[in-house]
Coordinates of C-alpha atoms and ligand atoms in Angstrom, one line a residue:
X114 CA -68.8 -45.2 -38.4
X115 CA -68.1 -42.5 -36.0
X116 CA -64.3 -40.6 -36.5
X117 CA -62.0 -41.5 -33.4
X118 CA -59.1 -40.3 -32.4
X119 CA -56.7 -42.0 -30.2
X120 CA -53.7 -40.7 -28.4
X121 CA -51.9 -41.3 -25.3
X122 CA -53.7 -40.5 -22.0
X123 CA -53.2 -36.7 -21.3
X124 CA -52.1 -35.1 -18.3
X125 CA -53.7 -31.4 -16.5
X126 CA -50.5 -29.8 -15.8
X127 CA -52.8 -27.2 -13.5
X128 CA -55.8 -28.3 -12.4
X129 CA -57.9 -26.8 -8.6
X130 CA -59.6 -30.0 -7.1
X131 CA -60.4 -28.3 -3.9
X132 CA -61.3 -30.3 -0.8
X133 CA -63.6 -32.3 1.3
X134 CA -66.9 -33.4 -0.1
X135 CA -65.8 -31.6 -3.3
X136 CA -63.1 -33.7 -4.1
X137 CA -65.8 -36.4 -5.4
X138 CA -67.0 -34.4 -7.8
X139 CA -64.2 -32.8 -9.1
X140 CA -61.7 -35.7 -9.7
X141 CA -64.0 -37.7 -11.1
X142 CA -64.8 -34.8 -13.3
X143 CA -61.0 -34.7 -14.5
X144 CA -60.4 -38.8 -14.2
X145 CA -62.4 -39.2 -16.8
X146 CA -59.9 -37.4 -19.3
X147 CA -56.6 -37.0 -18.2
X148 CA -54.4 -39.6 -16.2
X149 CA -52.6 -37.3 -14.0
X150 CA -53.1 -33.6 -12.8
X151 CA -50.6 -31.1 -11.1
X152 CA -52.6 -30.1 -8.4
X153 CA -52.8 -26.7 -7.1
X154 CA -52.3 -26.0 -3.4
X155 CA -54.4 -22.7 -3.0
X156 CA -56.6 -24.1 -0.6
X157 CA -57.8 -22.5 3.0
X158 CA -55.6 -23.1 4.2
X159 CA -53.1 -23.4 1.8
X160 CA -50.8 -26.3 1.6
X161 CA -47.4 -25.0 2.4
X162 CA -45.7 -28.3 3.7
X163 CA -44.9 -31.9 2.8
X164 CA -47.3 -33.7 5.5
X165 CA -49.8 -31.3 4.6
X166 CA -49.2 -32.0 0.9
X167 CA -49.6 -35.5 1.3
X168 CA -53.0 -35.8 3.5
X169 CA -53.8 -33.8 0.5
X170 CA -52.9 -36.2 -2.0
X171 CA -54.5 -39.2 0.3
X172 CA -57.9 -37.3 0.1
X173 CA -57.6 -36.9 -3.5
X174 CA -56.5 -40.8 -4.2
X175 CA -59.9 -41.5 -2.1
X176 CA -61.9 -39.6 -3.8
X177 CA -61.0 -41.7 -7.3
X178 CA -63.6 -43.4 -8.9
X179 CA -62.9 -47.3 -8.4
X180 CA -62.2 -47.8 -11.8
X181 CA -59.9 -45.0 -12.2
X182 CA -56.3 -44.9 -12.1
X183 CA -55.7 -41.2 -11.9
X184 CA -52.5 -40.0 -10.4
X185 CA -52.0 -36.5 -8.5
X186 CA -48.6 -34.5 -8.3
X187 CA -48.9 -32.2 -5.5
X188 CA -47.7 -28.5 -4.9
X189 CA -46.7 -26.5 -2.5
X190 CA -47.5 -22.6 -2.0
X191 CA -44.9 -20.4 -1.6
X192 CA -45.6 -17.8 1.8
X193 CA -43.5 -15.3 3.0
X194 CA -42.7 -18.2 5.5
X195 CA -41.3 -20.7 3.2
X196 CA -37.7 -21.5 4.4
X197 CA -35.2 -23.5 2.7
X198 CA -35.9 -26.1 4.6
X199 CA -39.3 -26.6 3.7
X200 CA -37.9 -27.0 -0.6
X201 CA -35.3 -29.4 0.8
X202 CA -38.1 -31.5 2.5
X203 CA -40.3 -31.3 -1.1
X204 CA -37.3 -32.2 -2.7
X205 CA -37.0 -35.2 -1.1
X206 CA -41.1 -36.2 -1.6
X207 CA -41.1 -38.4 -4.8
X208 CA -45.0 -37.0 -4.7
X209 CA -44.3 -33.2 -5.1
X210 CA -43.4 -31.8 -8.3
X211 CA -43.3 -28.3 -8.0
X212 CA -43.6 -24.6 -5.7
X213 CA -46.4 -22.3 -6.9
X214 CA -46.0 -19.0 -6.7
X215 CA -49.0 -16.4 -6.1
X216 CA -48.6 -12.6 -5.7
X217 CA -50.4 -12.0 -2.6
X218 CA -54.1 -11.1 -3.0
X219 CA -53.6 -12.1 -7.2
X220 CA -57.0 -14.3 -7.3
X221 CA -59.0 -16.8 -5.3
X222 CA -57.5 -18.2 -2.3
X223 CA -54.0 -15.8 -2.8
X224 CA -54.5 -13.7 0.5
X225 CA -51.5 -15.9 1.8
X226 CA -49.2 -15.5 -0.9
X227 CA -46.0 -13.8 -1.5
X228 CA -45.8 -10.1 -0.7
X229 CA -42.2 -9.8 -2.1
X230 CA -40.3 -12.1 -3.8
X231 CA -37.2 -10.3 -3.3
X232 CA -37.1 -11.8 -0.2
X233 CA -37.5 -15.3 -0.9
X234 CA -34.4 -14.9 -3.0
X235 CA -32.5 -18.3 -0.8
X236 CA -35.6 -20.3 -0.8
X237 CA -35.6 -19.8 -4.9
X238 CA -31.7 -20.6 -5.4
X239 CA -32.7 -23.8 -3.4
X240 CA -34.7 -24.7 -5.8
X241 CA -32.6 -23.9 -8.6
X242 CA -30.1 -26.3 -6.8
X243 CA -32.9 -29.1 -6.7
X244 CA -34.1 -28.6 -10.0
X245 CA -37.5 -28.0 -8.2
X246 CA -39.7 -25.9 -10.6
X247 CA -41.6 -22.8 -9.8
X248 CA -44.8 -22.1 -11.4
X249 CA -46.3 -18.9 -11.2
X250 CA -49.4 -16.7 -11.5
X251 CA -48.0 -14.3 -13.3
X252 CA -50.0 -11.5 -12.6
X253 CA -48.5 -8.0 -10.4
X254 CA -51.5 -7.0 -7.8
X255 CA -50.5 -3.1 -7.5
X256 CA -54.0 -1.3 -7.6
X257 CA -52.5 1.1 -9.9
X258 CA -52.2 -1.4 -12.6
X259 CA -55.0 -2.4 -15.2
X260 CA -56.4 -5.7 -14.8
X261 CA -55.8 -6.3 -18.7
X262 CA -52.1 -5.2 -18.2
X263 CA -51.3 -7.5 -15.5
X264 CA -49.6 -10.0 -16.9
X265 CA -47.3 -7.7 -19.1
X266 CA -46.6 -6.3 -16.2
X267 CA -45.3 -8.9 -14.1
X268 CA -43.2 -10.3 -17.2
X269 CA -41.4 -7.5 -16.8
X270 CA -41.0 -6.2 -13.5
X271 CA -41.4 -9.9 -12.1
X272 CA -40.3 -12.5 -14.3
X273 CA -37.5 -11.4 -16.6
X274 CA -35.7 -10.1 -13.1
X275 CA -35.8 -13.7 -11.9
X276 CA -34.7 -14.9 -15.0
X277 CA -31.7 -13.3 -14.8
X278 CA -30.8 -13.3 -11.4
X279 CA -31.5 -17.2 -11.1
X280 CA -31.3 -18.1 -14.9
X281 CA -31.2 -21.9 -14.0
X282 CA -34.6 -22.1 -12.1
X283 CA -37.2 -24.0 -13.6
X284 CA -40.1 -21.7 -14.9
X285 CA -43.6 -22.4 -15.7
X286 CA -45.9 -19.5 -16.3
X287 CA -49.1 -20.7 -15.9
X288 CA -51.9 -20.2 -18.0
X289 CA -50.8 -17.6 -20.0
X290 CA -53.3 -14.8 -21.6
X291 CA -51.6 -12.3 -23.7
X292 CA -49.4 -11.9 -26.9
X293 CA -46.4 -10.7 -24.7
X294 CA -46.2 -13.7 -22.7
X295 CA -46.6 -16.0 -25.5
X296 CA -43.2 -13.8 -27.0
X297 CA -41.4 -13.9 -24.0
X298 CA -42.0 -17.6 -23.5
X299 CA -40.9 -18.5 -27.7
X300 CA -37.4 -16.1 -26.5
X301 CA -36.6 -18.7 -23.1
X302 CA -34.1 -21.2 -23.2
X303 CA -34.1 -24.2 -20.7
X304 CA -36.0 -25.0 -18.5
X305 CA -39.4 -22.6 -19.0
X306 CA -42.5 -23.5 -20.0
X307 CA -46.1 -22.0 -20.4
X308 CA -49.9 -23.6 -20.0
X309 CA -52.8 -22.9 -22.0
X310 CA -56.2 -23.4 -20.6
X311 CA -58.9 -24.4 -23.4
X312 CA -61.1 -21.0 -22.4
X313 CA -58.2 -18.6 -23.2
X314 CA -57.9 -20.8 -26.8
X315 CA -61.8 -20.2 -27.3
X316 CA -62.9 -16.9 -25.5
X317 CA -61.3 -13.4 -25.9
X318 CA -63.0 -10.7 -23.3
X319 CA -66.3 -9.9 -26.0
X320 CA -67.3 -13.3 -25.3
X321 CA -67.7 -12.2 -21.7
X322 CA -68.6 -8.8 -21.7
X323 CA -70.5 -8.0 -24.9
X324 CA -74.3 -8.1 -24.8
X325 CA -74.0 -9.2 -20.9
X326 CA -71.8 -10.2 -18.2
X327 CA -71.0 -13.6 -18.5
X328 CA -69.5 -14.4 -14.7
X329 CA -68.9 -18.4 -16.2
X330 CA -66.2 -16.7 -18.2
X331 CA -64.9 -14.8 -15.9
X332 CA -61.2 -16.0 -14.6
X333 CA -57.8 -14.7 -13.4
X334 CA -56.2 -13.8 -15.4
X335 CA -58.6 -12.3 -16.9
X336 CA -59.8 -12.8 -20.9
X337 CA -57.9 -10.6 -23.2
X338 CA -58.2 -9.4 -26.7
X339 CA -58.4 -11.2 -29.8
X340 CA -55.1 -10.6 -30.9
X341 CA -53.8 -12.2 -27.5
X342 CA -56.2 -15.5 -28.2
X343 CA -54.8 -15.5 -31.5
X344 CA -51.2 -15.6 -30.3
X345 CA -52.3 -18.3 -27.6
X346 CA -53.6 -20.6 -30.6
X347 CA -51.0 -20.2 -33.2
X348 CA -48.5 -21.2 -30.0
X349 CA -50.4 -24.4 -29.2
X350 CA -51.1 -25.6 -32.4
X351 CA -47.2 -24.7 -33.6
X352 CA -46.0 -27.6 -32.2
X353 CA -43.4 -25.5 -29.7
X354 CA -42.9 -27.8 -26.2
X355 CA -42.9 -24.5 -24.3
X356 CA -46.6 -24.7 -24.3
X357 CA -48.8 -27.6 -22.7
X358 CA -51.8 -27.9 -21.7
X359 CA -53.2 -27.2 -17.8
X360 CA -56.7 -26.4 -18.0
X361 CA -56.7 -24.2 -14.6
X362 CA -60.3 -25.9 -14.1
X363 CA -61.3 -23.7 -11.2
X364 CA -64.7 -25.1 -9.9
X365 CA -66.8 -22.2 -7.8
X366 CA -70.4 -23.1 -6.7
X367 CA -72.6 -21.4 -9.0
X368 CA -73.9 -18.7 -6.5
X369 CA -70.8 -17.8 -5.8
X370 CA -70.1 -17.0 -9.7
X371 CA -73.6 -15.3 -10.2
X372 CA -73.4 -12.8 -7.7
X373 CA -72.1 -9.2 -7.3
X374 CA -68.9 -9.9 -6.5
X375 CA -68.7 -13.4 -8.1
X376 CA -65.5 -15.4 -7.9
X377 CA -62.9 -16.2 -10.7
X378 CA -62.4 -19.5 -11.7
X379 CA -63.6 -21.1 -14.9
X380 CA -65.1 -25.1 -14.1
X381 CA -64.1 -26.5 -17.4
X382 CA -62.3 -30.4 -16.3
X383 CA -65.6 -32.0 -18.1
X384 CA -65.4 -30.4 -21.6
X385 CA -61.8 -29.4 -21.7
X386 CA -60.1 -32.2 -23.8
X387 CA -62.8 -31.6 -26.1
X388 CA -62.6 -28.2 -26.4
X389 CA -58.8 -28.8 -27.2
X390 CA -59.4 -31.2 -29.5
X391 CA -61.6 -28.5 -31.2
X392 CA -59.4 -26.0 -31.1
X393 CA -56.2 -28.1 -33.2
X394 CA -59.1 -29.7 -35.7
X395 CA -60.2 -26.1 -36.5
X396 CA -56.3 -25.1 -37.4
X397 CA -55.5 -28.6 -39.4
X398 CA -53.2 -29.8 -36.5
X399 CA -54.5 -32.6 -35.2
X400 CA -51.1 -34.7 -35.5
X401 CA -49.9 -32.1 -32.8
X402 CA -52.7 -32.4 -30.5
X403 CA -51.1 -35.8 -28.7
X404 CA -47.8 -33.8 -28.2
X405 CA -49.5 -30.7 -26.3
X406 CA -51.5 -32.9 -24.4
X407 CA -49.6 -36.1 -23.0
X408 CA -46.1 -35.3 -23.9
X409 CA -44.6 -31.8 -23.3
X410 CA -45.4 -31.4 -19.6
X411 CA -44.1 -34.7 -18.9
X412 CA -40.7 -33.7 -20.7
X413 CA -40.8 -30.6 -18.8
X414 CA -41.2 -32.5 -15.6
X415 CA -38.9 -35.3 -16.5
X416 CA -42.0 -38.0 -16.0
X417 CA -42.3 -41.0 -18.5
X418 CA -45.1 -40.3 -20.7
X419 CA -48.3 -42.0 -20.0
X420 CA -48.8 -45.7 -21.6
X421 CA -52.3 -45.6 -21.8
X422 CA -54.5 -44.1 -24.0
X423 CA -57.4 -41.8 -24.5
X424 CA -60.1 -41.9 -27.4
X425 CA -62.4 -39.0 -28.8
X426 CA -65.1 -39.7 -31.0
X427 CA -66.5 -37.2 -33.9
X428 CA -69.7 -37.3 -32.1
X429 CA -72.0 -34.0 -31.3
X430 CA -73.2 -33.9 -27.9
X431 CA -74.7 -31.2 -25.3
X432 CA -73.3 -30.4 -22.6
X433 CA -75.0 -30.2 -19.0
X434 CA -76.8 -27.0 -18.4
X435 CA -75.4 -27.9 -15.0
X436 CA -73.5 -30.5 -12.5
X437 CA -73.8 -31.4 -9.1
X438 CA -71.3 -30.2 -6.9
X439 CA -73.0 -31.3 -3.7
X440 CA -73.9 -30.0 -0.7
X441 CA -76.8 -28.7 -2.7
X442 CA -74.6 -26.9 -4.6
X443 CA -74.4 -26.9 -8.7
X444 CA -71.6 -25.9 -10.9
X445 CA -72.0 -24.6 -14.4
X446 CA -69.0 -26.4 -17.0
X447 CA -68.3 -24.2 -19.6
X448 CA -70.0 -24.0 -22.6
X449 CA -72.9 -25.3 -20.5
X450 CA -76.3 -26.6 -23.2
X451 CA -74.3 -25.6 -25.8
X452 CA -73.0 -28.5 -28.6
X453 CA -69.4 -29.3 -28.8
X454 CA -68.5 -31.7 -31.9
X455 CA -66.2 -33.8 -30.0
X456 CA -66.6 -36.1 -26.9
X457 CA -64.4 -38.5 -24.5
X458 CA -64.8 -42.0 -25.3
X459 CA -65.2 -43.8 -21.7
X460 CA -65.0 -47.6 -21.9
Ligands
NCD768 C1 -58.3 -20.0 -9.6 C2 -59.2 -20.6 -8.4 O1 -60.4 -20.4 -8.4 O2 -58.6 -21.3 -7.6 N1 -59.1 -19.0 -10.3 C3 -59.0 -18.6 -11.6 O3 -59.6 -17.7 -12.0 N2 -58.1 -19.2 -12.4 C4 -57.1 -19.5 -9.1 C5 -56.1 -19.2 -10.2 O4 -55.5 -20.1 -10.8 O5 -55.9 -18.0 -10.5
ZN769 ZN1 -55.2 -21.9 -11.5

């Protein structure tokens, strides 16, 4: 007999569904794994407001496979415009969890974000009063900064500034890529947090570079080195809450990845608890998996846990060269054809 594994049904604590016919294919891409999903706002436009945030959340609930009883938990997207007001008003929605932050022009769909967060300093104490957490792509977009230094970057000119000036703010650094952030995170008390997305657990920037340019791999922010995906790994499978899963599952049409300017965003919602899976078997910490997966972000984001469950079979499988995304559009999952030794057990 096959081995299973059985834990309690995980939750995406970043996931893109986009919008329109897209929706179909993308939540029942994720609804098949993970029982609820903080969904990102960076649409065009971007959803910056409660009604807008919960039309948004309507279209998502329709798209639901019938049998499915997957939850969204919305986001707004902090703008130069955002007023106190407007975190008041999301406050008050028992349907929006949390304000994400994106440095204008930092990756796909960020052309309305913040251009300086100094100035947002009232709309940020608000939240600190409601207990409203910010997550943030926590990149700096100044030209005269590497793309690989990014993130260091903006730990340090960005994040430990906030940290200090509005220590009782609820953090999430979202899917963090580097050895610094991993340390920074391990050194925060309270409320902060971190995600891990399975590709920055499997890939380091050889995978996408060496021998080819792999545009499937390519994400913001971007791969790093092995050392940093070594840090990432040890974190996860360490057992610290700081780190939870959120699988930034970023699904682009596949000719706007292969092309000479392709987009960033990494489709991985139908391999991704697999790939997890994977990742604690390889490092003997299967017993920590459940806690990474289904219980950490719903501590952070004082939820009850799940009561369902999830089950993975030992069970070698191949994974779709490619999906249908339609419009008669494809996407490509990671680690498309290739095996993966795990798989999602549905009904
Ligand atoms: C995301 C997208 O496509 O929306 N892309 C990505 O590379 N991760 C945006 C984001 O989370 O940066
Ligand atoms: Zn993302």
């Amino acid at each position: 007999m096959a081995l299973t594994l059985t834990i309690r049904a995980p939750d995406d604590a970043h996931l893109h569904l986009r919008d329109g016919t897209s929706l179909m294919y993308t939540v029942a891409a994720s609804a098949k794994s993970f029982k609820r999903a903080v969904v990102m706002p960076n649409l065009v436009p971007p959803i910056t407001c409660v009604d807008t945030a919960h039309a948004y959340r309507e279209r998502i609930q329709q798209a639901c496979p019938p049998s499915s009883s997957f939850t969204p938990l919305m986001t707004l997207y902090l703008t130069d415009q955002t007023t106190p007001e407007i975190i008041d008003a999301a406050a008050a929605s028992k349907h929006i969890l949390a304000i994400k932050l994106y440095p204008a022009g930092a990756t796909t769909n960020a052309h309305a974000g913040v251009t300086r967060l100094d100035l947002l300093m009232p709309v940020l104490e608000r939240m600190a009063e409601h207990q409203l957490p910010l997550l943030m792509h926590g990149e700096v977009t100044d030209p005269d900064v590497d793309i690989f230094d990014r993130e260091a970057v903006f730990i340090e000119r960005v994040l430990q500034p906030l940290r200090q000036a509005i220590p009782e703010l609820p953090l999430v650094m979202e899917h963090i890529t580097t050895a610094d952030a991993v340390a920074f995170c391990q050194a925060q008390a309270g409320r902060f947090a971190a995600t891990v997305t399975p590709h920055h657990l499997i890939y380091q920037r050889n995978d996408m570079l060496v021998g080819g340019i792999r545009p499937h791999l390519y994400c913001l922010p971007i791969l790093k080195r092995r050392v940093d995906q070594d840090a990432l790994v040890r974190a996860v499978i360490s057992g610290d809450p700081r780190f939870f899963l959120g699988t930034d599952s970023a699904p682009h049409a596949r000719h706007s990845k292969e092309s000479a300017c392709g987009c960033a965003g990494v489709f991985n919602a139908p391999v991704a608890m697999e790939v997890y899976t994977h990742v604690f078997e390889e490092h003997n910490a299967l017993d920590r998996l459940e806690n990474f997966c289904s219980r950490y972000a719903a501590e952070f984001y004082q939820l009850p846990c799940n009561t369902d469950t999830l089950t993975l079979v030992r069970e070698p499988w191949i994974v779709p060269g490619q999906m249908d995304y339609g419009n008669q559009d494809t996407l490509i999952p990671m680690l498309a054809g290739q095996q993966l030794n795990w798989k999602v057990h549905h009904g």
